[in-house]
């Protein structure tokens, strides 16, 4: 693939750079299981359907729509902290996408960014521990800002420059890329979005198995 036409390459994290989708799904279920398995399964279904948005939004939904309670900030934070404890060590040991080193060599003149729904402090710490922070010379960004806000602010401060390419594994990533008129490629190897192929074909989206395939 020719990267010379791009100035910026944006990566979603979970399911694109890290094989972490299943870890996150198990984390949401385990964090809310004390409220009952049925309620935890409802959150899990919501989480998978809404890949790419932050844990804070998902736990707010859980409290308000599933528990039918007022979503107090303290309870949202408590669930978020419990979730982080469940997933953190697993994320430190999860697989990094094969071919990422060669991809960096092949796109040496592009500025790389992580644009994720994951907690920003957590993801920066994990990437540092896994020794992959240096690949993302444009910055590593996550929640509490959403993906639209992250990109908009980095366009304003001119860190993200056009033309840009977004690599993601869920419909929200495609929506974000479309809003900013970025090119988009769907990465499907680790996605939890079961209808990814029909979605890509319907919207005429290019798709590849993993980011290593972009080296071919």
XYZ file of N, CA and C in Angstrom:
648
model
N 0.845 -1.201 0.000
C 0.000 0.000 0.000
C 0.880 1.251 0.000
N 0.458 2.259 -0.746
C 1.220 3.501 -0.828
C 0.747 4.478 0.248
N 1.650 4.852 1.145
C 1.309 5.767 2.234
C 1.750 7.200 1.951
N 2.476 7.396 0.860
C 3.068 8.708 0.611
C 2.034 9.824 0.448
N 0.802 9.454 0.089
C -0.210 10.502 -0.099
C -0.796 10.995 1.216
N -0.491 10.306 2.336
C -1.028 10.693 3.639
C 0.016 11.424 4.479
N -0.465 12.378 5.247
C 0.384 13.056 6.221
C 0.155 12.498 7.626
N -1.055 11.989 7.863
C -1.413 11.468 9.190
C -2.090 10.111 9.051
N -1.745 9.190 9.947
C -2.421 7.897 10.031
C -2.952 7.736 11.444
N -4.258 7.516 11.552
C -4.933 7.393 12.840
C -5.318 5.939 13.065
N -5.011 5.430 14.239
C -5.308 4.051 14.598
C -6.282 4.011 15.769
N -7.333 3.221 15.638
C -8.056 2.810 16.834
C -7.128 1.847 17.559
N -7.351 1.655 18.850
C -6.458 0.775 19.608
C -6.965 -0.656 19.662
N -8.080 -0.860 20.364
C -8.590 -2.214 20.602
C -9.063 -2.854 19.299
N -8.490 -4.007 18.985
C -8.873 -4.711 17.777
C -8.083 -4.298 16.555
N -7.253 -3.279 16.685
C -6.440 -2.804 15.560
C -4.952 -2.914 15.901
N -4.548 -2.247 16.980
C -3.155 -2.329 17.433
C -2.986 -3.440 18.467
N -3.981 -3.598 19.324
C -3.934 -4.639 20.363
C -5.077 -5.635 20.182
N -4.779 -6.890 20.449
C -5.816 -7.925 20.443
C -6.510 -7.918 21.806
N -7.283 -6.868 22.026
C -7.809 -6.595 23.369
C -9.327 -6.529 23.454
N -10.024 -6.725 22.333
C -11.479 -6.617 22.380
C -12.106 -7.616 23.352
N -11.646 -8.847 23.283
C -12.228 -9.871 24.151
C -11.923 -9.590 25.622
N -10.751 -9.015 25.886
C -10.389 -8.646 27.257
C -11.338 -7.578 27.786
N -11.628 -6.580 26.959
C -12.533 -5.505 27.357
C -13.948 -6.044 27.590
N -14.414 -6.939 26.715
C -15.752 -7.509 26.853
C -15.885 -8.297 28.150
N -14.896 -9.127 28.437
C -14.904 -9.896 29.683
C -14.861 -8.969 30.885
N -14.129 -7.848 30.747
C -14.032 -6.882 31.838
C -15.358 -6.221 32.158
N -16.110 -5.840 31.129
C -17.425 -5.224 31.359
C -18.375 -6.207 32.039
N -18.321 -7.467 31.607
C -19.192 -8.469 32.211
C -18.826 -8.704 33.675
N -17.540 -8.888 33.949
C -17.106 -9.186 35.315
C -17.336 -7.999 36.261
N -17.150 -6.782 35.752
C -17.323 -5.599 36.608
C -18.764 -5.411 37.036
N -19.708 -5.837 36.209
C -21.131 -5.639 36.511
C -21.836 -6.922 36.943
N -21.121 -8.019 36.981
C -21.704 -9.306 37.380
C -22.298 -9.284 38.792
N -21.696 -8.535 39.747
C -22.308 -8.467 41.086
C -23.750 -7.935 41.084
N -24.153 -7.240 40.028
C -25.526 -6.745 39.914
C -26.464 -7.810 39.332
N -25.892 -8.956 38.971
C -26.679 -10.029 38.372
C -26.202 -10.322 36.958
N -26.102 -11.599 36.622
C -25.580 -12.003 35.321
C -26.429 -11.490 34.165
N -27.742 -11.447 34.351
C -28.624 -10.985 33.286
C -28.354 -9.524 32.948
N -28.199 -8.718 33.985
C -27.901 -7.286 33.770
C -26.507 -7.107 33.154
N -25.562 -7.928 33.606
C -24.211 -7.856 33.055
C -24.205 -8.230 31.568
N -25.018 -9.199 31.186
C -25.114 -9.607 29.784
C -25.727 -8.500 28.932
N -26.657 -7.756 29.498
C -27.261 -6.641 28.772
C -26.214 -5.551 28.489
N -25.365 -5.288 29.476
C -24.294 -4.310 29.251
C -23.309 -4.834 28.214
N -22.990 -6.108 28.301
C -22.053 -6.700 27.345
C -22.579 -6.546 25.918
N -23.867 -6.785 25.728
C -24.485 -6.630 24.415
C -24.380 -5.179 23.934
N -24.634 -4.244 24.843
C -24.541 -2.814 24.511
C -23.099 -2.440 24.163
N -22.170 -2.960 24.939
C -20.742 -2.687 24.709
C -20.303 -3.144 23.322
N -20.648 -4.368 22.957
C -20.233 -4.912 21.658
C -20.888 -4.139 20.516
N -22.126 -3.747 20.697
C -22.844 -2.987 19.668
C -22.264 -1.585 19.512
N -21.667 -1.065 20.573
C -21.169 0.308 20.577
C -19.664 0.367 20.808
N -18.939 -0.456 20.060
C -17.485 -0.437 20.155
C -16.942 0.929 19.789
N -15.939 1.375 20.531
C -15.313 2.646 20.198
C -15.706 3.812 21.076
N -16.679 3.598 21.972
C -17.026 4.662 22.910
C -16.488 4.307 24.290
N -16.377 5.291 25.153
C -15.658 5.117 26.416
C -16.426 4.296 27.449
N -15.675 3.771 28.384
C -16.248 3.010 29.489
C -17.189 3.860 30.334
N -16.887 5.163 30.423
C -17.703 6.053 31.250
C -19.114 6.191 30.670
N -19.197 6.258 29.354
C -20.498 6.306 28.678
C -21.237 4.982 28.881
N -20.519 3.886 28.795
C -21.143 2.566 28.915
C -21.631 2.291 30.328
N -20.855 2.708 31.325
C -21.305 2.494 32.704
C -22.448 3.446 33.072
N -22.446 4.614 32.488
C -23.577 5.525 32.680
C -24.849 4.894 32.109
N -24.722 4.304 30.926
C -25.858 3.606 30.312
C -26.321 2.452 31.218
N -25.360 1.701 31.746
C -25.693 0.560 32.608
C -26.524 0.998 33.811
N -26.091 2.055 34.470
C -26.789 2.514 35.666
C -28.164 3.092 35.322
N -28.208 3.920 34.290
C -29.458 4.614 33.945
C -30.469 3.715 33.251
N -30.020 2.952 32.249
C -30.945 2.214 31.405
C -31.163 0.770 31.840
N -30.177 0.168 32.476
C -30.311 -1.230 32.897
C -30.699 -1.340 34.360
N -30.010 -0.578 35.220
C -30.364 -0.594 36.646
C -31.539 0.326 36.961
N -31.841 1.252 36.028
C -32.940 2.210 36.196
C -32.715 3.088 37.434
N -31.498 3.569 37.556
C -31.129 4.439 38.671
C -30.553 5.739 38.140
N -30.446 6.710 39.021
C -29.794 7.951 38.657
C -28.297 7.681 38.539
N -27.691 8.019 37.399
C -26.273 7.714 37.193
C -25.347 8.690 37.914
N -25.065 8.377 39.163
C -24.195 9.233 39.956
C -22.738 9.040 39.549
N -22.002 10.125 39.541
C -20.601 10.094 39.114
C -19.783 9.125 39.964
N -20.059 9.066 41.258
C -19.307 8.196 42.154
C -19.461 6.733 41.760
N -20.679 6.314 41.424
C -20.911 4.920 41.060
C -20.281 4.599 39.704
N -20.357 5.549 38.777
C -19.714 5.364 37.474
C -18.203 5.194 37.654
N -17.606 6.030 38.495
C -16.160 5.954 38.746
C -15.782 4.657 39.448
N -16.611 4.212 40.378
C -16.335 2.955 41.087
C -16.343 1.773 40.121
N -17.319 1.744 39.225
C -17.383 0.672 38.236
C -16.188 0.752 37.284
N -15.812 1.963 36.908
C -14.674 2.152 36.008
C -13.370 1.679 36.646
N -13.215 1.955 37.922
C -12.012 1.523 38.636
C -11.964 0.005 38.764
N -13.106 -0.596 39.046
C -13.170 -2.052 39.149
C -12.859 -2.700 37.806
N -13.407 -2.126 36.758
C -13.163 -2.596 35.391
C -11.665 -2.525 35.053
N -11.032 -1.411 35.406
C -9.615 -1.238 35.133
C -8.776 -2.283 35.851
N -9.128 -2.593 37.094
C -8.402 -3.611 37.861
C -8.501 -4.979 37.186
N -9.667 -5.266 36.611
C -9.901 -6.562 35.974
C -9.072 -6.714 34.698
N -8.984 -5.647 33.918
C -8.386 -5.769 32.577
C -6.901 -5.410 32.498
N -6.395 -4.645 33.452
C -5.082 -4.014 33.272
C -3.954 -5.010 33.005
N -3.789 -6.003 33.863
C -2.696 -6.963 33.685
C -2.851 -7.758 32.392
N -4.090 -8.037 32.014
C -4.341 -8.769 30.771
C -3.935 -7.931 29.559
N -4.185 -6.632 29.639
C -3.792 -5.756 28.539
C -2.278 -5.678 28.400
N -1.586 -5.708 29.526
C -0.124 -5.672 29.486
C 0.456 -6.883 28.761
N -0.299 -7.976 28.767
C 0.194 -9.218 28.175
C -0.477 -9.588 26.862
N -1.352 -8.718 26.356
C -2.075 -9.080 25.137
C -1.206 -8.863 23.900
N -1.617 -9.477 22.825
C -0.868 -9.469 21.566
C -0.898 -8.099 20.889
N 0.264 -7.683 20.400
C 0.371 -6.485 19.566
C 0.295 -6.922 18.108
N -0.364 -6.122 17.290
C -0.558 -6.472 15.878
C 0.767 -6.791 15.196
N 0.800 -7.910 14.513
C 1.991 -8.301 13.753
C 2.188 -7.335 12.585
N 3.424 -7.051 12.285
C 3.735 -6.204 11.143
C 3.795 -4.728 11.453
N 3.592 -4.366 12.725
C 3.555 -2.940 13.062
C 4.918 -2.280 12.848
N 6.006 -3.002 13.083
C 7.349 -2.435 12.890
C 7.601 -2.163 11.409
N 7.254 -3.123 10.551
C 7.435 -2.934 9.118
C 6.518 -1.836 8.591
N 5.307 -1.753 9.149
C 4.375 -0.710 8.729
C 4.946 0.669 9.049
N 5.575 0.788 10.205
C 6.198 2.064 10.578
C 7.322 2.407 9.609
N 8.115 1.426 9.230
C 9.208 1.659 8.281
C 8.672 2.104 6.926
N 7.514 1.538 6.548
C 6.930 1.854 5.246
C 6.154 3.175 5.239
N 5.954 3.745 6.427
C 5.220 5.013 6.511
C 6.000 6.004 7.384
N 7.293 6.012 7.204
C 8.209 6.778 8.054
C 7.916 8.280 8.022
N 7.338 8.757 6.929
C 7.064 10.188 6.818
C 5.670 10.582 7.293
N 4.896 9.587 7.747
C 3.550 9.861 8.265
C 3.583 10.055 9.772
N 2.731 10.928 10.258
C 2.581 11.078 11.701
C 1.495 10.117 12.175
N 1.817 9.297 13.161
C 0.896 8.283 13.679
C 0.201 8.769 14.947
N -1.097 8.438 15.047
C -1.902 8.790 16.221
C -2.706 7.580 16.679
N -2.895 7.463 17.981
C -3.917 6.577 18.529
C -5.119 7.443 18.864
N -6.283 7.044 18.337
C -7.542 7.726 18.649
C -8.490 6.646 19.153
N -8.650 6.572 20.462
C -9.301 5.429 21.099
C -10.414 5.850 22.056
N -11.315 4.902 22.302
C -12.327 5.108 23.329
C -11.827 4.694 24.705
N -10.634 4.110 24.765
C -10.046 3.682 26.035
C -9.622 4.883 26.871
N -9.496 4.670 28.159
C -9.050 5.727 29.063
C -7.639 6.181 28.663
N -7.475 7.490 28.499
C -6.216 8.022 27.964
C -5.018 7.730 28.862
N -5.150 7.966 30.152
C -4.033 7.715 31.060
C -3.644 6.241 31.058
N -4.661 5.381 31.045
C -4.417 3.945 31.076
C -3.724 3.470 29.805
N -4.223 3.922 28.673
C -3.659 3.446 27.409
C -2.230 3.953 27.209
N -1.952 5.164 27.637
C -0.582 5.676 27.527
C 0.376 4.861 28.389
N -0.081 4.498 29.568
C 0.747 3.700 30.469
C 0.989 2.304 29.894
N -0.041 1.703 29.341
C 0.078 0.369 28.760
C 1.011 0.375 27.550
N 0.862 1.377 26.679
C 1.723 1.454 25.502
C 3.184 1.660 25.902
N 3.403 2.434 26.965
C 4.762 2.636 27.458
C 5.340 1.322 27.984
N 4.544 0.588 28.752
C 4.985 -0.691 29.310
C 5.263 -1.710 28.206
N 4.495 -1.645 27.120
C 4.666 -2.585 26.018
C 5.698 -2.099 24.992
N 6.308 -0.935 25.269
C 7.370 -0.358 24.431
C 6.918 -0.100 22.990
N 5.686 0.423 22.854
C 5.197 0.774 21.519
C 4.761 2.245 21.445
N 4.968 2.994 22.513
C 4.568 4.412 22.520
C 5.269 5.202 21.425
N 6.541 4.876 21.174
C 7.342 5.677 20.244
C 6.853 5.598 18.805
N 6.065 4.574 18.472
C 5.522 4.494 17.124
C 4.565 5.656 16.843
N 3.885 6.118 17.890
C 2.794 7.072 17.719
C 3.285 8.481 18.033
N 4.057 8.995 17.091
C 4.719 10.278 17.285
C 3.766 11.466 17.235
N 2.544 11.231 16.802
C 1.541 12.295 16.819
C 0.831 12.407 18.154
N 0.797 11.307 18.903
C 0.166 11.311 20.216
C -0.763 10.128 20.416
N -1.000 9.811 21.679
C -1.891 8.722 22.084
C -3.049 9.347 22.844
N -4.261 9.241 22.289
C -5.416 9.951 22.840
C -6.574 8.994 23.120
N -7.299 9.292 24.195
C -8.454 8.483 24.562
C -9.427 9.271 25.404
N -10.328 8.552 26.069
C -11.367 9.186 26.874
C -10.751 9.820 28.133
N -11.408 10.830 28.699
C -12.844 11.113 28.571
C -13.272 11.820 27.297
N -12.377 12.422 26.516
C -12.793 12.989 25.233
C -13.184 11.862 24.290
N -14.226 12.091 23.470
C -14.583 11.077 22.484
C -13.751 11.277 21.219
N -13.907 10.373 20.270
C -13.055 10.388 19.080
C -13.267 11.632 18.235
N -14.504 12.091 18.151
C -14.786 13.317 17.403
C -14.042 14.497 18.023
N -14.101 14.597 19.348
C -13.452 15.700 20.056
C -11.933 15.640 19.926
N -11.391 14.424 20.010
C -9.938 14.247 19.892
C -9.446 14.723 18.529
N -10.111 14.292 17.486
C -9.682 14.665 16.136
C -9.885 16.148 15.880
N -11.015 16.655 16.286
C -11.301 18.071 16.063
C -10.255 18.965 16.715
N -9.897 18.663 17.967
C -8.919 19.495 18.673
C -7.533 19.383 18.040
N -7.197 18.187 17.534
C -5.883 18.006 16.917
C -5.820 18.541 15.497
N -6.952 18.721 14.860
C -6.984 19.432 13.584
C -6.811 20.929 13.809
N -7.460 21.420 14.855
C -7.371 22.852 15.174
C -5.938 23.240 15.533
N -5.282 22.395 16.347
C -3.902 22.726 16.731
C -2.870 22.258 15.703
N -3.387 21.710 14.580
C -2.574 21.347 13.414
C -1.607 20.190 13.665
N -1.908 19.364 14.677
C -1.129 18.138 14.855
C -1.526 17.112 13.799
N -2.834 16.941 13.617
C -3.325 16.085 12.539
C -3.398 16.927 11.274
N -2.731 16.443 10.238
C -2.736 17.159 8.963
C -3.335 16.272 7.876
N -4.053 16.899 6.981
C -4.646 16.180 5.857
C -3.646 16.075 4.711
N -3.820 15.048 3.859
C -4.808 13.977 3.924
C -4.466 12.964 5.023
N -5.530 12.341 5.551
C -5.358 11.416 6.673
C -6.075 10.099 6.407
N -5.563 9.050 7.019
C -6.129 7.706 6.921
C -6.466 7.223 8.322
N -7.675 6.676 8.491
C -8.110 6.126 9.777
C -8.227 4.611 9.631
N -7.635 3.869 10.568
C -7.708 2.412 10.608
C -8.530 2.002 11.825
N -9.679 1.364 11.604
C -10.563 1.022 12.713
C -11.233 -0.322 12.527
N -11.952 -0.746 13.564
C -12.588 -2.063 13.514
C -14.058 -2.043 13.915
N -14.697 -0.879 13.809
C -16.119 -0.801 14.151
C -16.776 0.355 13.397
N -18.101 0.342 13.301
C -18.809 1.380 12.553
C -18.573 2.791 13.069
N -18.365 2.956 14.367
C -18.131 4.294 14.900
C -16.859 4.894 14.313
N -15.824 4.080 14.156
C -14.579 4.567 13.549
C -14.838 5.065 12.123
N -15.666 4.335 11.390
C -16.007 4.746 10.024
C -16.795 6.064 10.034
N -17.729 6.188 10.963
C -18.509 7.427 11.078
C -17.603 8.620 11.373
N -16.647 8.412 12.265
C -15.703 9.481 12.612
C -14.877 9.869 11.386
N -14.329 8.872 10.703
C -13.520 9.144 9.519
C -14.332 9.886 8.457
N -15.571 9.467 8.269
C -16.432 10.095 7.257
C -16.736 11.545 7.604
N -16.964 11.809 8.882
C -17.280 13.167 9.305
C -16.142 14.135 8.948
N -14.904 13.654 9.052
C -13.755 14.526 8.792
C -13.179 14.328 7.385
N -13.874 13.534 6.568
C -13.426 13.262 5.196
C -12.045 12.625 5.144
N -11.801 11.705 6.086
C -10.576 10.920 6.075
C -10.828 9.627 5.295
N -9.811 9.087 4.666
C -9.912 7.742 4.112
C -10.016 6.758 5.278
N -10.631 5.607 5.014
C -10.848 4.640 6.091
C -10.626 3.223 5.582
N -9.980 2.414 6.409
C -9.831 0.985 6.141
C -10.304 0.208 7.369
N -11.157 -0.783 7.142
C -11.675 -1.609 8.232
C -10.712 -2.777 8.482
N -10.312 -2.950 9.739
C -9.416 -4.033 10.152
C -10.272 -5.083 10.859
N -10.369 -6.281 10.284
C -11.409 -7.206 10.750
C -10.937 -8.399 11.588
N -9.657 -8.654 11.687
C -9.217 -9.902 12.333
C -9.732 -10.049 13.765
N -9.713 -8.970 14.539
C -10.085 -9.039 15.948
C -11.392 -8.311 16.269
N -12.107 -7.854 15.245
C -13.331 -7.111 15.511
C -14.392 -7.990 16.167
N -15.222 -7.373 17.008
C -16.355 -8.072 17.596
C -17.664 -7.705 16.879
N -17.543 -6.879 15.856
C -18.711 -6.491 15.078
C -18.991 -7.589 14.052
N -19.992 -8.410 14.326
C -20.235 -9.620 13.537
C -20.658 -9.342 12.093
N -21.229 -8.178 11.840
C -21.725 -7.865 10.496
C -20.743 -6.986 9.713
N -19.474 -7.081 10.060
C -18.484 -6.185 9.470
C -18.411 -6.299 7.953
N -18.507 -7.518 7.423
C -18.320 -7.681 5.982
C -19.453 -7.045 5.186
N -20.693 -7.308 5.593
C -21.829 -6.714 4.889
C -21.819 -5.196 5.044
N -21.381 -4.718 6.220
C -21.270 -3.283 6.460
C -20.254 -2.660 5.503
N -19.127 -3.303 5.337
C -18.082 -2.785 4.449
C -18.526 -2.813 2.987
N -19.149 -3.899 2.596
C -19.598 -4.010 1.210
C -20.678 -2.977 0.902
N -21.594 -2.797 1.830
C -22.683 -1.829 1.646
C -22.144 -0.415 1.498
N -21.136 -0.090 2.290
C -20.586 1.279 2.298
C -19.334 1.433 1.433
N -19.000 0.372 0.691
C -17.848 0.389 -0.207
C -16.558 0.759 0.534
N -16.377 0.083 1.672
C -15.216 0.316 2.525
C -14.154 -0.737 2.236
N -12.936 -0.308 2.072
C -11.835 -1.255 1.928
C -11.595 -1.949 3.258
N -11.311 -3.255 3.222
C -11.032 -3.981 4.460
C -9.842 -4.908 4.272
N -9.077 -5.074 5.354
C -7.952 -6.007 5.385
C -7.990 -6.745 6.715
N -7.346 -7.896 6.738
C -7.388 -8.746 7.937
C -6.739 -8.062 9.134
N -5.545 -7.524 8.937
C -4.826 -6.861 10.031
C -3.895 -5.801 9.450
N -3.303 -4.989 10.296
C -2.504 -3.880 9.785
C -1.222 -4.374 9.113
N -0.795 -5.589 9.460
C 0.371 -6.152 8.801
C 0.142 -6.348 7.315
N -1.102 -6.590 6.912
C -1.451 -6.794 5.505
C -1.261 -5.508 4.693
N -1.224 -4.370 5.371
C -1.028 -3.103 4.668
C 0.385 -2.968 4.123
N 1.276 -3.856 4.584
C 2.661 -3.839 4.077
C 2.769 -4.505 2.707
N 1.721 -5.244 2.324
C 1.793 -6.036 1.077
C 1.479 -5.169 -0.141
